[in-house]
Coordinates of C-alpha atoms in Angstrom, one line a residue:
X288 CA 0.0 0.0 0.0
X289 CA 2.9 2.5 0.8
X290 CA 4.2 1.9 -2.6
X291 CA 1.1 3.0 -4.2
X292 CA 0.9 5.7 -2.0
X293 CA 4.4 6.9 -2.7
X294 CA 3.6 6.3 -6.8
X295 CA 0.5 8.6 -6.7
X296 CA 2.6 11.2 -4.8
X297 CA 5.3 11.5 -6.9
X298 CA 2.7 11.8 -9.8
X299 CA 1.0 14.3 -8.3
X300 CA 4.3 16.0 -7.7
X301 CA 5.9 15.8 -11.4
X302 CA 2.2 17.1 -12.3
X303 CA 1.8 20.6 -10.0
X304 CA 5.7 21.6 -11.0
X305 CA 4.6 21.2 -14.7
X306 CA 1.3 22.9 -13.7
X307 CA 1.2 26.4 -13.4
X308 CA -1.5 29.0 -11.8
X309 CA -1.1 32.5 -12.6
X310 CA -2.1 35.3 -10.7
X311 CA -1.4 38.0 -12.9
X312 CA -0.8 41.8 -11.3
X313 CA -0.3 43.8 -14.4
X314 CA -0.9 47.8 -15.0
X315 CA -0.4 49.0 -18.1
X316 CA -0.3 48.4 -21.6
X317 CA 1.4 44.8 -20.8
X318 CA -1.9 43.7 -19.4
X319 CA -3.1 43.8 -23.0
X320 CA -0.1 41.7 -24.1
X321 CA -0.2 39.0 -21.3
X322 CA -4.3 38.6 -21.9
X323 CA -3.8 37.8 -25.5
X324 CA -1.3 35.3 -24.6
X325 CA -3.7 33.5 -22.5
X326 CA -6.1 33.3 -25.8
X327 CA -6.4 31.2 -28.9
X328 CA -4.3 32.5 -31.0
X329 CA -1.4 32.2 -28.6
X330 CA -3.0 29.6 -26.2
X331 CA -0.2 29.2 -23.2
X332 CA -2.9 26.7 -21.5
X333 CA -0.5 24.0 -23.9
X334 CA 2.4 25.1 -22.3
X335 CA 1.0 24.1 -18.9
X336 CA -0.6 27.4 -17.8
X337 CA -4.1 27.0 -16.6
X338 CA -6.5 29.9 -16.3
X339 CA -5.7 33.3 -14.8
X340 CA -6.6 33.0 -10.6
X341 CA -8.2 35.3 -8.9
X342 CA -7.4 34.0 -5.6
X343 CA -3.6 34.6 -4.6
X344 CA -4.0 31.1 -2.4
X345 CA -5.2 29.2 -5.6
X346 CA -1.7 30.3 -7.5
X347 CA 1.5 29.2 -7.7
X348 CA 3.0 31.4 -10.6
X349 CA 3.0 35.6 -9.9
X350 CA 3.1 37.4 -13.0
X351 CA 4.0 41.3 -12.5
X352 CA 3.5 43.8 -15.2
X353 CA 3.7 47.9 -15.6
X354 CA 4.5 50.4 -13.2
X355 CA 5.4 49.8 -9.3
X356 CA 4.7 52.4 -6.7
X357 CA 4.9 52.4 -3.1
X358 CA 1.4 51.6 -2.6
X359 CA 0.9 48.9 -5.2
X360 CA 4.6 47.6 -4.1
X361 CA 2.8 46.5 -0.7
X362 CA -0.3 44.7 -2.5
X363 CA 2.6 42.8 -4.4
X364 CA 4.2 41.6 -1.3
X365 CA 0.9 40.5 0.1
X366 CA -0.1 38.3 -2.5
X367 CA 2.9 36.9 -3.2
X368 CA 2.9 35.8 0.8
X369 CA -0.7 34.1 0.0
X370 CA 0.3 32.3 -3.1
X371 CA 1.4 28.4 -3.0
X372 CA 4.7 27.6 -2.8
X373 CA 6.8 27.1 -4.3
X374 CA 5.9 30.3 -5.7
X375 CA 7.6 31.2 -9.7
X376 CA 7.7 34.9 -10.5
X377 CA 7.9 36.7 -13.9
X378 CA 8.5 40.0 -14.2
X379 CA 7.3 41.3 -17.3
X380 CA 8.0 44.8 -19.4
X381 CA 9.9 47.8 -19.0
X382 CA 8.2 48.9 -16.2
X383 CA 8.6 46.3 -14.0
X384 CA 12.3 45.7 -15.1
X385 CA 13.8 48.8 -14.7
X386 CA 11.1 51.5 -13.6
X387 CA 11.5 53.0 -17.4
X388 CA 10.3 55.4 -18.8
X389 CA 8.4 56.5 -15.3
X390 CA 11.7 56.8 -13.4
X391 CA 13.0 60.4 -14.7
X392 CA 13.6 61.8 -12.0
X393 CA 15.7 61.5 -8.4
X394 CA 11.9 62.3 -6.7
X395 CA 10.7 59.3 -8.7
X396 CA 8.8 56.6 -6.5
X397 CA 8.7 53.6 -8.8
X398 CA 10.0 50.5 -7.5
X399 CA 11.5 47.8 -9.7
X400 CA 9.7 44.0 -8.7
X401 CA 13.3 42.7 -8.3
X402 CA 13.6 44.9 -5.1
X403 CA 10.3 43.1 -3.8
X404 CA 10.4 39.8 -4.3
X405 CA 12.6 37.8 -5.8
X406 CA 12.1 36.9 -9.7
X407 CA 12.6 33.8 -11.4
X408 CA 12.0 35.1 -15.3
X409 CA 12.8 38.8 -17.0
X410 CA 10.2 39.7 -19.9
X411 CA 12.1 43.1 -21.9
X412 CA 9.9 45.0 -23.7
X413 CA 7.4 48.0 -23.8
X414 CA 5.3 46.1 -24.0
X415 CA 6.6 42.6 -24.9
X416 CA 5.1 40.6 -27.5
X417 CA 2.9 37.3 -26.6
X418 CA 5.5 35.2 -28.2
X419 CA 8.3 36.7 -25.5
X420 CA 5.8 35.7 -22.5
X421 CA 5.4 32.3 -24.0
X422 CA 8.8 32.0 -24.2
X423 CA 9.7 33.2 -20.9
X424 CA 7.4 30.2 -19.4
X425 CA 9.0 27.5 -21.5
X426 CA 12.3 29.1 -19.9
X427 CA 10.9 28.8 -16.5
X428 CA 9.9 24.9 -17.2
X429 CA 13.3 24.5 -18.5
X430 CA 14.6 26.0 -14.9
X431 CA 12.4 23.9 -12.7
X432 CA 13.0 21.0 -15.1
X433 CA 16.5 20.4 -16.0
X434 CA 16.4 18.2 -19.1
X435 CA 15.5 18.1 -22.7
X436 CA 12.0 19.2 -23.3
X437 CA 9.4 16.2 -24.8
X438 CA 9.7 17.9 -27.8
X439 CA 13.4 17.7 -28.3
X440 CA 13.1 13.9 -27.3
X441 CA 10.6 13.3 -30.3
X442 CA 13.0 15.5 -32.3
X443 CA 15.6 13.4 -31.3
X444 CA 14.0 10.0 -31.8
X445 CA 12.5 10.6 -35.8
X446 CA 16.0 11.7 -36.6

């Protein structure tokens, strides 16, 4: 019975770290970007992604877009303490990178995400296209899964 027990587990384990729930914090004209990833044409829900979560305890992947002030700083940092763990983050756009093109000034309050939490994948871009977002989760599957893909296995195998 144990060994069935610690089969199922480890199946259900291999399944959540290929399974991801976003919560998705976005300001901006990324949020546009990011939403059409999540559609048809683009369609992350075969890279693993299921739909976007409302609640932060229901997630397990943060996705931060657009500007960062000291006010929506703090909502980060509270969701990101609700979420599931182990909790992936991707930072996504110019905004959320590097505070650009809202930093100008010394008297500038935006915040870069890096200095709130820390962040697993960088998006560039203003905004970035759905194709870098896509990309940027394959990269994060590639990080939590050392290995070639099952697509470069069947690549591999027809040769």
């Amino acid at each position: 019975m144990s060994f069935l027990a610690s089969r199922l587990e480890t199946l259900v384990f291999n399944i959540e770290k290929t399974l991801h729930v976003p919560l998705v914090l976005s300001e901006g004209c990324c949020t546009v970007e990011i939403e059409n990833t999540s559609l048809a044409s683009y369609d992350w829900g075969r890279l693993g992604v299921s739909e976007v979560e409302e609640l932060p305890q229901e997630a397990n992947l943060l996705i931060v877009a657009g500007w960062v002030n000291k006010k929506r700083s703090e909502e980060i940092k509270e969701y990101y303490e609700q979420m599931r763990k182990p909790t992936q983050v991707i930072a996504v756009g110019s905004c959320a990178l590097s505070c650009s093109p809202y930093k100008l000034g010394a008297g500038s309050e935006m915040i870069k995400v890096n200095d709130l939490i820390n962040v697993d994948i960088f998006v560039p871009g203003c905004p970035p296209r759905p194709e870098a977002i896509l990309s940027a989760i394959i990269e994060l599957q590639k990080k939590l899964s050392p290995g070639p893909s099952a697509q470069e296995v069947l690549h591999a195998a027809l040769k």
